[in-house]
PDB file of C-alpha atoms in Angstrom:
ATOM      1  CA  MET W   1       0.077   0.071   0.028  1.00 43.00           C
ATOM      2  CA  ARG W   2       2.659   2.382   0.824  1.00 45.00           C
ATOM      3  CA  THR W   3       4.370   1.692  -2.364  1.00 47.00           C
ATOM      4  CA  GLY W   4       1.243   2.649  -4.224  1.00 46.00           C
ATOM      5  CA  LEU W   5       0.831   5.676  -2.337  1.00 44.00           C
ATOM      6  CA  GLU W   6       4.409   6.740  -3.121  1.00 47.00           C
ATOM      7  CA  GLN W   7       3.666   6.594  -6.905  1.00 48.00           C
ATOM      8  CA  PHE W   8       1.053   9.618  -6.949  1.00 47.00           C
ATOM      9  CA  PRO W   9       3.344  12.319  -6.047  1.00 50.00           C
ATOM     10  CA  ASP W  10       5.787  11.128  -8.683  1.00 56.00           C
ATOM     11  CA  SER W  11       2.866  11.254 -11.303  1.00 58.00           C
ATOM     12  CA  GLY W  12       2.014  14.696 -10.244  1.00 63.00           C
ATOM     13  CA  ASN W  13       5.398  16.116 -10.446  1.00 76.00           C
ATOM     14  CA  ALA W  14       5.932  14.882 -13.949  1.00 78.00           C
ATOM     15  CA  GLU W  15       2.744  16.534 -15.148  1.00 80.00           C
ATOM     16  CA  SER W  16       3.730  19.858 -13.610  1.00 82.00           C
ATOM     17  CA  GLN W  17       7.063  19.599 -15.120  1.00 82.00           C
ATOM     18  CA  ALA W  18       5.479  18.885 -18.455  1.00 82.00           C
ATOM     19  CA  ARG W  19       3.196  21.949 -18.054  1.00 83.00           C
ATOM     20  CA  GLU W  20       6.143  24.004 -17.157  1.00 84.00           C
ATOM     21  CA  ARG W  21       8.058  23.030 -20.251  1.00 84.00           C
ATOM     22  CA  ARG W  22       5.076  23.944 -22.505  1.00 86.00           C
ATOM     23  CA  VAL W  23       4.899  27.346 -20.795  1.00 86.00           C
ATOM     24  CA  ARG W  24       8.488  27.897 -21.265  1.00 85.00           C
ATOM     25  CA  TRP W  25       8.227  26.820 -24.953  1.00 89.00           C
ATOM     26  CA  PHE W  26       5.256  29.146 -25.576  1.00 88.00           C
ATOM     27  CA  MET W  27       6.910  32.141 -23.836  1.00 89.00           C
ATOM     28  CA  ALA W  28      10.169  31.535 -25.986  1.00 88.00           C
ATOM     29  CA  GLY W  29       8.091  31.394 -29.019  1.00 87.00           C
ATOM     30  CA  ALA W  30       6.313  34.744 -28.043  1.00 88.00           C
ATOM     31  CA  ALA W  31       9.597  36.316 -27.480  1.00 88.00           C
ATOM     32  CA  LEU W  32      10.932  35.052 -30.786  1.00 90.00           C
ATOM     33  CA  ILE W  33       8.022  36.507 -32.440  1.00 92.00           C
ATOM     34  CA  VAL W  34       8.323  39.762 -30.814  1.00 89.00           C
ATOM     35  CA  ILE W  35      12.119  39.942 -31.595  1.00 88.00           C
ATOM     36  CA  ALA W  36      11.369  39.176 -35.238  1.00 85.00           C
ATOM     37  CA  ALA W  37       8.679  41.771 -35.450  1.00 84.00           C
ATOM     38  CA  MET W  38      11.283  44.398 -33.978  1.00 81.00           C
ATOM     39  CA  VAL W  39      13.903  43.309 -36.259  1.00 77.00           C
ATOM     40  CA  SER W  40      11.483  43.658 -38.998  1.00 76.00           C
ATOM     41  CA  MET W  41      10.248  46.984 -38.039  1.00 74.00           C
ATOM     42  CA  SER W  42      13.957  48.060 -37.581  1.00 68.00           C
ATOM     43  CA  VAL W  43      14.836  46.819 -41.091  1.00 64.00           C
ATOM     44  CA  GLN W  44      11.899  48.737 -42.641  1.00 64.00           C
ATOM     45  CA  LYS W  45      12.939  51.819 -40.549  1.00 59.00           C
ATOM     46  CA  GLY W  46      16.347  51.293 -42.005  1.00 57.00           C
ATOM     47  CA  MET W  47      18.141  50.768 -38.611  1.00 62.00           C
ATOM     48  CA  PHE W  48      20.445  48.367 -39.702  1.00 60.00           C
ATOM     49  CA  GLN W  49      21.217  50.196 -43.025  1.00 67.00           C
ATOM     50  CA  ARG W  50      24.076  52.421 -43.358  1.00 83.00           C
ATOM     51  CA  THR W  51      22.779  55.939 -43.827  1.00 85.00           C
ATOM     52  CA  THR W  52      23.861  59.165 -44.651  1.00 88.00           C
ATOM     53  CA  ARG W  53      22.273  62.234 -42.481  1.00 92.00           C
ATOM     54  CA  LEU W  54      21.064  65.221 -44.394  1.00 92.00           C
ATOM     55  CA  HIS W  55      19.864  68.357 -42.705  1.00 93.00           C
ATOM     56  CA  SER W  56      17.184  71.004 -43.478  1.00 92.00           C
ATOM     57  CA  PHE W  57      15.373  73.678 -42.021  1.00 93.00           C
ATOM     58  CA  ALA W  58      11.725  74.736 -42.100  1.00 91.00           C
ATOM     59  CA  ASP W  59       9.504  77.339 -40.671  1.00 89.00           C
ATOM     60  CA  SER W  60       6.963  74.886 -39.475  1.00 88.00           C
ATOM     61  CA  ALA W  61       6.790  71.324 -38.353  1.00 87.00           C
ATOM     62  CA  LYS W  62       3.073  70.963 -39.437  1.00 87.00           C
ATOM     63  CA  GLY W  63       2.326  67.595 -41.096  1.00 85.00           C
ATOM     64  CA  MET W  64       5.764  66.199 -40.244  1.00 89.00           C
ATOM     65  CA  VAL W  65       6.498  63.394 -37.662  1.00 90.00           C
ATOM     66  CA  PRO W  66       9.651  61.372 -37.207  1.00 91.00           C
ATOM     67  CA  GLY W  67       9.794  58.162 -39.070  1.00 88.00           C
ATOM     68  CA  MET W  68       7.833  59.373 -42.155  1.00 90.00           C
ATOM     69  CA  ALA W  69       9.120  58.363 -45.455  1.00 91.00           C
ATOM     70  CA  VAL W  70      11.589  60.136 -47.392  1.00 92.00           C
ATOM     71  CA  LYS W  71      11.162  59.584 -51.233  1.00 92.00           C
ATOM     72  CA  LEU W  72      13.337  60.309 -54.265  1.00 91.00           C
ATOM     73  CA  ASN W  73      11.556  60.206 -57.614  1.00 90.00           C
ATOM     74  CA  GLY W  74       8.696  58.354 -56.000  1.00 87.00           C
ATOM     75  CA  PHE W  75      10.699  55.665 -54.370  1.00 89.00           C
ATOM     76  CA  LYS W  76      11.396  55.479 -50.542  1.00 91.00           C
ATOM     77  CA  VAL W  77      15.149  56.002 -49.951  1.00 91.00           C
ATOM     78  CA  GLY W  78      14.964  56.863 -46.142  1.00 90.00           C
ATOM     79  CA  THR W  79      12.877  58.155 -43.097  1.00 90.00           C
ATOM     80  CA  LEU W  80      12.762  61.568 -41.180  1.00 91.00           C
ATOM     81  CA  GLY W  81      14.922  61.301 -38.139  1.00 89.00           C
ATOM     82  CA  LYS W  82      14.988  64.150 -35.566  1.00 90.00           C
ATOM     83  CA  LEU W  83      12.813  67.126 -35.439  1.00 91.00           C
ATOM     84  CA  ALA W  84      13.996  69.908 -33.202  1.00 91.00           C
ATOM     85  CA  MET W  85      13.328  73.860 -32.743  1.00 90.00           C
ATOM     86  CA  ASP W  86      16.373  75.784 -32.921  1.00 88.00           C
ATOM     87  CA  THR W  87      16.842  79.087 -30.873  1.00 86.00           C
ATOM     88  CA  ASP W  88      15.667  81.267 -33.724  1.00 87.00           C
ATOM     89  CA  GLY W  89      12.410  79.367 -33.914  1.00 87.00           C
ATOM     90  CA  ARG W  90      13.438  77.368 -37.075  1.00 90.00           C
ATOM     91  CA  VAL W  91      12.601  73.622 -37.092  1.00 92.00           C
ATOM     92  CA  SER W  92      15.622  71.537 -37.655  1.00 92.00           C
ATOM     93  CA  MET W  93      15.004  68.133 -39.500  1.00 92.00           C
ATOM     94  CA  GLU W  94      17.289  65.177 -39.728  1.00 93.00           C
ATOM     95  CA  LEU W  95      16.847  63.107 -43.119  1.00 92.00           C
ATOM     96  CA  LEU W  96      18.359  59.577 -42.602  1.00 93.00           C
ATOM     97  CA  VAL W  97      19.010  58.524 -46.541  1.00 91.00           C
ATOM     98  CA  SER W  98      20.387  54.981 -47.404  1.00 90.00           C
ATOM     99  CA  ASP W  99      23.837  55.207 -48.796  1.00 89.00           C
ATOM    100  CA  GLU W 100      22.433  53.208 -51.723  1.00 89.00           C
ATOM    101  CA  TYR W 101      20.789  56.472 -53.254  1.00 90.00           C
ATOM    102  CA  VAL W 102      23.035  59.189 -51.845  1.00 90.00           C
ATOM    103  CA  HIS W 103      24.966  59.244 -55.114  1.00 91.00           C
ATOM    104  CA  LEU W 104      21.817  60.531 -56.667  1.00 91.00           C
ATOM    105  CA  ILE W 105      21.339  63.488 -54.544  1.00 91.00           C
ATOM    106  CA  HIS W 106      23.452  66.723 -55.052  1.00 93.00           C
ATOM    107  CA  LYS W 107      24.474  69.720 -52.882  1.00 90.00           C
ATOM    108  CA  ASP W 108      21.597  71.912 -54.634  1.00 91.00           C
ATOM    109  CA  ALA W 109      19.066  69.387 -53.817  1.00 92.00           C
ATOM    110  CA  LYS W 110      15.835  70.454 -52.188  1.00 92.00           C
ATOM    111  CA  ALA W 111      13.445  68.634 -49.661  1.00 91.00           C
ATOM    112  CA  ARG W 112       9.707  69.477 -50.210  1.00 91.00           C
ATOM    113  CA  TRP W 113       6.841  68.364 -47.852  1.00 90.00           C
ATOM    114  CA  ALA W 114       3.928  67.150 -49.779  1.00 86.00           C
ATOM    115  CA  LYS W 115       1.164  64.904 -49.837  1.00 82.00           C
ATOM    116  CA  GLU W 116       1.204  61.899 -52.163  1.00 76.00           C
ATOM    117  CA  ASP W 117      -2.502  62.386 -53.218  1.00 70.00           C
ATOM    118  CA  LEU W 118      -5.608  64.153 -51.814  1.00 65.00           C
ATOM    119  CA  LEU W 119      -6.122  61.761 -48.939  1.00 71.00           C
ATOM    120  CA  GLY W 120      -2.761  60.170 -48.836  1.00 72.00           C
ATOM    121  CA  GLU W 121       0.056  60.309 -46.124  1.00 84.00           C
ATOM    122  CA  SER W 122       2.758  63.201 -45.770  1.00 87.00           C
ATOM    123  CA  VAL W 123       6.283  62.515 -47.121  1.00 91.00           C
ATOM    124  CA  ILE W 124       9.310  64.199 -47.485  1.00 91.00           C
ATOM    125  CA  GLU W 125      10.192  64.449 -51.278  1.00 92.00           C
ATOM    126  CA  ILE W 126      13.938  65.206 -52.289  1.00 92.00           C
ATOM    127  CA  LEU W 127      14.369  66.990 -55.365  1.00 91.00           C
ATOM    128  CA  PRO W 128      17.899  65.669 -56.605  1.00 90.00           C
ATOM    129  CA  GLY W 129      19.207  68.792 -58.075  1.00 89.00           C
ATOM    130  CA  SER W 130      21.313  69.245 -61.117  1.00 89.00           C
ATOM    131  CA  GLY W 131      23.983  66.858 -62.293  1.00 84.00           C
ATOM    132  CA  SER W 132      26.558  69.282 -62.419  1.00 88.00           C
ATOM    133  CA  ALA W 133      26.654  70.018 -58.587  1.00 89.00           C
ATOM    134  CA  PRO W 134      28.718  67.982 -56.282  1.00 90.00           C
ATOM    135  CA  ILE W 135      27.217  64.809 -54.517  1.00 90.00           C
ATOM    136  CA  ALA W 136      25.715  65.441 -51.236  1.00 89.00           C
ATOM    137  CA  GLU W 137      27.973  64.385 -48.171  1.00 90.00           C
ATOM    138  CA  ASN W 138      27.100  63.153 -44.753  1.00 90.00           C
ATOM    139  CA  ASN W 139      25.658  66.080 -42.650  1.00 90.00           C
ATOM    140  CA  ALA W 140      25.113  68.291 -45.782  1.00 91.00           C
ATOM    141  CA  VAL W 141      22.286  71.015 -45.507  1.00 92.00           C
ATOM    142  CA  ILE W 142      19.940  71.109 -48.339  1.00 92.00           C
ATOM    143  CA  ALA W 143      17.109  73.538 -48.863  1.00 92.00           C
ATOM    144  CA  PHE W 144      13.545  73.000 -48.059  1.00 92.00           C
ATOM    145  CA  GLU W 145      10.178  74.118 -49.547  1.00 89.00           C
ATOM    146  CA  ARG W 146       6.608  73.216 -48.737  1.00 86.00           C
ATOM    147  CA  ALA W 147       4.084  72.257 -51.297  1.00 78.00           C
ATOM    148  CA  ARG W 148       0.552  73.516 -50.601  1.00 70.00           C
ATOM    149  CA  ASP W 149      -1.600  71.228 -48.629  1.00 64.00           C
ATOM    150  CA  VAL W 150      -5.155  70.518 -49.656  1.00 63.00           C
ATOM    151  CA  SER W 151      -6.730  73.288 -47.522  1.00 65.00           C
ATOM    152  CA  GLU W 152      -4.825  75.853 -49.085  1.00 65.00           C
ATOM    153  CA  GLU W 153      -5.532  74.122 -52.733  1.00 66.00           C
ATOM    154  CA  LEU W 154      -9.213  74.419 -51.676  1.00 71.00           C
ATOM    155  CA  SER W 155      -9.066  77.891 -50.590  1.00 74.00           C
ATOM    156  CA  LYS W 156      -7.279  78.995 -53.736  1.00 74.00           C
ATOM    157  CA  LEU W 157      -9.744  77.144 -55.737  1.00 75.00           C
ATOM    158  CA  ALA W 158     -12.639  78.788 -53.793  1.00 78.00           C
ATOM    159  CA  ASN W 159     -11.071  82.192 -54.475  1.00 80.00           C
ATOM    160  CA  GLN W 160     -10.903  81.538 -58.192  1.00 81.00           C
ATOM    161  CA  LEU W 161     -14.435  80.065 -58.231  1.00 80.00           C
ATOM    162  CA  GLN W 162     -16.028  83.142 -56.313  1.00 82.00           C
ATOM    163  CA  PRO W 163     -16.014  85.468 -59.384  1.00 85.00           C
ATOM    164  CA  ILE W 164     -17.286  82.695 -61.647  1.00 87.00           C
ATOM    165  CA  LEU W 165     -19.984  81.687 -59.191  1.00 82.00           C
ATOM    166  CA  ALA W 166     -20.915  85.479 -59.056  1.00 81.00           C
ATOM    167  CA  ASP W 167     -21.081  85.506 -63.070  1.00 80.00           C
ATOM    168  CA  VAL W 168     -23.104  82.364 -62.961  1.00 84.00           C
ATOM    169  CA  LYS W 169     -25.420  84.043 -60.432  1.00 80.00           C
ATOM    170  CA  SER W 170     -25.922  87.179 -62.620  1.00 79.00           C
ATOM    171  CA  ILE W 171     -26.473  85.213 -65.672  1.00 81.00           C
ATOM    172  CA  THR W 172     -29.155  83.025 -64.146  1.00 80.00           C
ATOM    173  CA  ALA W 173     -30.771  86.034 -62.940  1.00 77.00           C
ATOM    174  CA  TYR W 174     -30.626  87.658 -66.446  1.00 74.00           C
ATOM    175  CA  VAL W 175     -32.146  84.229 -67.957  1.00 73.00           C
ATOM    176  CA  ASP W 176     -34.902  84.111 -65.344  1.00 74.00           C
ATOM    177  CA  ASN W 177     -36.161  87.713 -65.773  1.00 76.00           C
ATOM    178  CA  PRO W 178     -39.227  87.647 -67.815  1.00 75.00           C
ATOM    179  CA  ASP W 179     -38.952  91.206 -68.948  1.00 76.00           C
ATOM    180  CA  GLY W 180     -35.280  90.370 -70.211  1.00 72.00           C
ATOM    181  CA  ASP W 181     -34.157  90.317 -73.674  1.00 73.00           C
ATOM    182  CA  LEU W 182     -33.718  86.488 -73.581  1.00 72.00           C
ATOM    183  CA  LYS W 183     -37.397  85.853 -72.480  1.00 70.00           C
ATOM    184  CA  GLN W 184     -38.643  88.214 -75.188  1.00 77.00           C
ATOM    185  CA  THR W 185     -36.391  86.539 -77.854  1.00 81.00           C
ATOM    186  CA  VAL W 186     -37.669  83.182 -76.740  1.00 79.00           C
ATOM    187  CA  GLN W 187     -41.354  84.478 -77.167  1.00 78.00           C
ATOM    188  CA  GLN W 188     -40.549  85.849 -80.576  1.00 80.00           C
ATOM    189  CA  LEU W 189     -38.932  82.640 -81.665  1.00 83.00           C
ATOM    190  CA  LYS W 190     -42.154  80.705 -80.425  1.00 81.00           C
ATOM    191  CA  ARG W 191     -44.228  82.949 -82.490  1.00 82.00           C
ATOM    192  CA  ALA W 192     -42.101  82.832 -85.447  1.00 84.00           C
ATOM    193  CA  THR W 193     -41.877  79.003 -85.005  1.00 83.00           C
ATOM    194  CA  THR W 194     -45.804  79.006 -85.001  1.00 83.00           C
ATOM    195  CA  ALA W 195     -46.000  81.262 -88.071  1.00 81.00           C
ATOM    196  CA  LEU W 196     -43.399  79.092 -89.943  1.00 80.00           C
ATOM    197  CA  ALA W 197     -45.583  75.791 -88.899  1.00 79.00           C
ATOM    198  CA  ASP W 198     -48.806  77.559 -90.476  1.00 78.00           C
ATOM    199  CA  ALA W 199     -46.733  78.711 -93.599  1.00 78.00           C
ATOM    200  CA  GLY W 200     -45.404  75.202 -93.780  1.00 75.00           C
ATOM    201  CA  GLU W 201     -49.012  73.616 -93.861  1.00 75.00           C
ATOM    202  CA  ASP W 202     -49.988  76.297 -96.526  1.00 74.00           C
ATOM    203  CA  VAL W 203     -46.763  75.470 -98.476  1.00 76.00           C
ATOM    204  CA  SER W 204     -47.952  71.691 -98.148  1.00 75.00           C
ATOM    205  CA  ASP W 205     -51.526  72.379 -99.493  1.00 76.00           C
ATOM    206  CA  THR W 206     -50.134  74.304-102.485  1.00 80.00           C
ATOM    207  CA  THR W 207     -47.655  71.833-103.121  1.00 80.00           C
ATOM    208  CA  ARG W 208     -50.279  68.917-102.965  1.00 79.00           C
ATOM    209  CA  ARG W 209     -52.525  71.020-105.279  1.00 79.00           C
ATOM    210  CA  ASN W 210     -49.867  71.876-107.638  1.00 79.00           C
ATOM    211  CA  LYS W 211     -48.773  68.232-107.504  1.00 80.00           C
ATOM    212  CA  GLN W 212     -52.237  67.230-108.657  1.00 80.00           C
ATOM    213  CA  GLN W 213     -52.084  69.678-111.534  1.00 82.00           C
ATOM    214  CA  ILE W 214     -48.789  68.599-112.558  1.00 85.00           C
ATOM    215  CA  GLN W 215     -49.909  64.831-112.457  1.00 83.00           C
ATOM    216  CA  SER W 216     -52.961  65.741-114.726  1.00 82.00           C
ATOM    217  CA  ALA W 217     -50.641  67.585-116.996  1.00 82.00           C
ATOM    218  CA  ILE W 218     -48.253  64.824-117.267  1.00 85.00           C
ATOM    219  CA  ALA W 219     -51.089  62.435-117.783  1.00 82.00           C
ATOM    220  CA  HIS W 220     -52.398  64.846-120.750  1.00 81.00           C
ATOM    221  CA  ALA W 221     -48.805  65.053-122.142  1.00 80.00           C
ATOM    222  CA  SER W 222     -48.704  61.173-121.889  1.00 80.00           C
ATOM    223  CA  ASN W 223     -51.982  60.708-123.704  1.00 82.00           C
ATOM    224  CA  THR W 224     -50.961  63.245-126.443  1.00 80.00           C
ATOM    225  CA  LEU W 225     -47.619  61.400-126.813  1.00 80.00           C
ATOM    226  CA  LYS W 226     -49.513  58.071-127.374  1.00 81.00           C
ATOM    227  CA  THR W 227     -51.812  59.765-129.765  1.00 81.00           C
ATOM    228  CA  LEU W 228     -48.773  61.214-131.670  1.00 75.00           C
ATOM    229  CA  ASN W 229     -47.046  57.897-131.546  1.00 78.00           C
ATOM    230  CA  THR W 230     -50.419  56.383-133.283  1.00 81.00           C
ATOM    231  CA  GLU W 231     -51.295  59.269-135.829  1.00 76.00           C
ATOM    232  CA  LEU W 232     -47.683  60.448-136.520  1.00 74.00           C
ATOM    233  CA  PRO W 233     -46.718  57.448-138.882  1.00 78.00           C
ATOM    234  CA  ARG W 234     -49.825  57.865-140.960  1.00 77.00           C
ATOM    235  CA  LEU W 235     -49.323  61.615-141.256  1.00 75.00           C
ATOM    236  CA  ILE W 236     -45.743  60.805-142.319  1.00 79.00           C
ATOM    237  CA  GLY W 237     -46.963  58.395-145.013  1.00 77.00           C
ATOM    238  CA  ARG W 238     -49.392  61.066-146.194  1.00 76.00           C
ATOM    239  CA  MET W 239     -46.757  63.465-146.474  1.00 76.00           C
ATOM    240  CA  ASP W 240     -44.587  61.137-148.353  1.00 75.00           C
ATOM    241  CA  THR W 241     -47.717  60.744-150.836  1.00 80.00           C
ATOM    242  CA  SER W 242     -48.104  64.664-151.140  1.00 75.00           C
ATOM    243  CA  LEU W 243     -44.219  65.183-151.553  1.00 76.00           C
ATOM    244  CA  ARG W 244     -44.110  62.634-154.110  1.00 78.00           C
ATOM    245  CA  HIS W 245     -47.119  64.497-155.862  1.00 77.00           C
ATOM    246  CA  VAL W 246     -45.416  67.704-155.511  1.00 75.00           C
ATOM    247  CA  GLU W 247     -42.438  66.317-156.993  1.00 77.00           C
ATOM    248  CA  GLY W 248     -44.426  65.152-159.992  1.00 76.00           C
ATOM    249  CA  ALA W 249     -46.245  68.551-160.356  1.00 74.00           C
ATOM    250  CA  THR W 250     -42.762  70.375-160.091  1.00 77.00           C
ATOM    251  CA  ALA W 251     -41.510  68.105-162.919  1.00 77.00           C
ATOM    252  CA  ASP W 252     -44.566  68.966-165.187  1.00 73.00           C
ATOM    253  CA  VAL W 253     -43.974  72.546-164.557  1.00 72.00           C
ATOM    254  CA  GLN W 254     -40.400  72.473-165.185  1.00 74.00           C
ATOM    255  CA  ALA W 255     -41.203  70.574-168.592  1.00 75.00           C
ATOM    256  CA  ILE W 256     -44.039  73.339-169.611  1.00 74.00           C
ATOM    257  CA  THR W 257     -41.601  75.950-168.651  1.00 72.00           C
ATOM    258  CA  SER W 258     -38.778  74.460-170.789  1.00 74.00           C
ATOM    259  CA  GLN W 259     -41.461  73.971-173.664  1.00 70.00           C
ATOM    260  CA  LEU W 260     -42.687  77.779-173.213  1.00 67.00           C
ATOM    261  CA  ALA W 261     -39.170  78.912-173.203  1.00 66.00           C
ATOM    262  CA  GLU W 262     -38.484  77.176-176.578  1.00 70.00           C
ATOM    263  CA  ASP W 263     -41.678  78.515-178.218  1.00 65.00           C
ATOM    264  CA  LEU W 264     -42.375  81.814-176.778  1.00 64.00           C
ATOM    265  CA  PRO W 265     -39.943  83.935-178.355  1.00 69.00           C
ATOM    266  CA  PRO W 266     -40.908  82.997-181.871  1.00 71.00           C
ATOM    267  CA  ALA W 267     -44.547  83.599-180.862  1.00 65.00           C
ATOM    268  CA  VAL W 268     -43.595  87.117-179.583  1.00 66.00           C
ATOM    269  CA  SER W 269     -41.762  88.040-182.733  1.00 70.00           C
ATOM    270  CA  GLU W 270     -44.873  86.847-184.909  1.00 69.00           C
ATOM    271  CA  GLY W 271     -47.137  88.841-182.708  1.00 69.00           C
ATOM    272  CA  ARG W 272     -44.885  91.935-182.934  1.00 73.00           C
ATOM    273  CA  GLU W 273     -45.053  91.454-186.984  1.00 74.00           C
ATOM    274  CA  THR W 274     -48.726  90.963-186.994  1.00 74.00           C
ATOM    275  CA  LEU W 275     -49.318  94.256-184.803  1.00 73.00           C
ATOM    276  CA  ARG W 276     -47.034  96.082-187.360  1.00 75.00           C
ATOM    277  CA  ASP W 277     -48.944  94.839-190.321  1.00 71.00           C
ATOM    278  CA  THR W 278     -52.245  95.827-188.637  1.00 74.00           C
ATOM    279  CA  HIS W 279     -50.965  99.282-187.987  1.00 70.00           C
ATOM    280  CA  ASP W 280     -49.961  99.759-191.285  1.00 72.00           C
ATOM    281  CA  VAL W 281     -53.462  98.680-192.891  1.00 68.00           C
ATOM    282  CA  VAL W 282     -55.393 100.694-190.120  1.00 68.00           C
ATOM    283  CA  ASN W 283     -53.185 103.883-191.244  1.00 71.00           C
ATOM    284  CA  ALA W 284     -53.829 102.934-194.930  1.00 68.00           C
ATOM    285  CA  VAL W 285     -57.584 102.452-194.382  1.00 63.00           C
ATOM    286  CA  LYS W 286     -57.818 105.770-192.580  1.00 64.00           C
ATOM    287  CA  GLY W 287     -55.824 107.606-195.455  1.00 65.00           C
ATOM    288  CA  SER W 288     -58.403 106.287-198.019  1.00 61.00           C
ATOM    289  CA  TRP W 289     -60.961 108.729-199.526  1.00 56.00           C
ATOM    290  CA  PRO W 290     -64.228 107.424-198.105  1.00 58.00           C
ATOM    291  CA  VAL W 291     -62.992 106.749-194.766  1.00 54.00           C
ATOM    292  CA  ARG W 292     -61.041 109.910-194.383  1.00 60.00           C
ATOM    293  CA  ASN W 293     -64.054 112.051-194.888  1.00 59.00           C
ATOM    294  CA  MET W 294     -66.086 110.014-192.165  1.00 58.00           C
ATOM    295  CA  LEU W 295     -63.415 110.498-189.424  1.00 57.00           C
ATOM    296  CA  PRO W 296     -63.244 113.623-187.262  1.00 62.00           C
ATOM    297  CA  PRO W 297     -60.281 116.025-188.001  1.00 61.00           C
ATOM    298  CA  GLN W 298     -57.579 115.543-185.715  1.00 59.00           C
ATOM    299  CA  GLU W 299     -56.579 118.350-183.386  1.00 57.00           C
ATOM    300  CA  GLU W 300     -53.104 119.756-183.528  1.00 54.00           C
ATOM    301  CA  ARG W 301     -51.640 119.816-180.187  1.00 54.00           C
ATOM    302  CA  SER W 302     -48.857 122.444-179.517  1.00 54.00           C
ATOM    303  CA  LEU W 303     -46.607 123.075-176.661  1.00 50.00           C
ATOM    304  CA  PRO W 304     -46.997 125.980-174.438  1.00 53.00           C
ATOM    305  CA  LEU W 305     -44.474 128.736-174.902  1.00 51.00           C
ATOM    306  CA  ASP W 306     -42.773 128.661-171.589  1.00 52.00           C
ATOM    307  CA  SER W 307     -42.791 124.747-171.594  1.00 48.00           C
ATOM    308  CA  HIS W 308     -39.128 123.250-172.061  1.00 50.00           C
ATOM    309  CA  VAL W 309     -37.821 119.927-172.316  1.00 49.00           C
ATOM    310  CA  PRO W 310     -35.518 119.319-169.225  1.00 51.00           C
ATOM    311  CA  ASN W 311     -32.410 118.282-169.893  1.00 52.00           C
ATOM    312  CA  ASN W 312     -31.262 114.846-169.135  1.00 47.00           C
ATOM    313  CA  PRO W 313     -28.776 114.440-166.688  1.00 44.00           C
TER     314      PRO W 313
END
């Protein structure tokens, strides 16, 4: 019995020792996690990197806290170290820049406080300077400038918008004025539009009537053309017949004219001789005795004394 009772304390000690070992392992793991986190944060902050200290002076520490990022061309190259106020009221800042990027920064470089975007975090942006200037060394002093923050930009924008808003307000009042030129012009345009619509209806009616008349004229012309197409061949045939008759009559006239041209000169000559012979016979009869006494005496005609025969030109 005693032997069995002595075994219980031994088992209790083993369990407590195992529990203690688990606690020790847990605490060691937690310590390792904390140490790893601290190392990681230190690495991120560049505590284990070789850095070059650059100094700059600002009028105010507004928006700046130690540990904020220092960037060059958009890349993080360091952090903001100490912030202190000098005896003259200026803010002295220490920039810890990784030695890997110092060769890109020249003595005429500038440190500028700015925000990455409208709601982004504040950063110190280093402007590298001109390539002809020497490389910045440890504890070098560079100039500082502050970019306008959102409130300043909004204030500037508000100042620029005030005259524009005033102009918009005056324009709105001018547009809403019922007695203004714009309202009157709109009313006149409405009346002119109504008049144009009425005139358009009249023009449409006139166009429809003219269209009907034109269609009637086209139909009449079409019928006339059909009639011409029917009658024209017969008229052309008749004209051909008439032309042939005219050609025959012309040929007959030409033949008669040719015959007259041959017979007319001898007939004219014979007629002249017959008239001459007749005249001689009449004169002989008039001079015979019985006939002469039967004819009245002929009156002798004399010319007046002042008459004269004009000279032929």
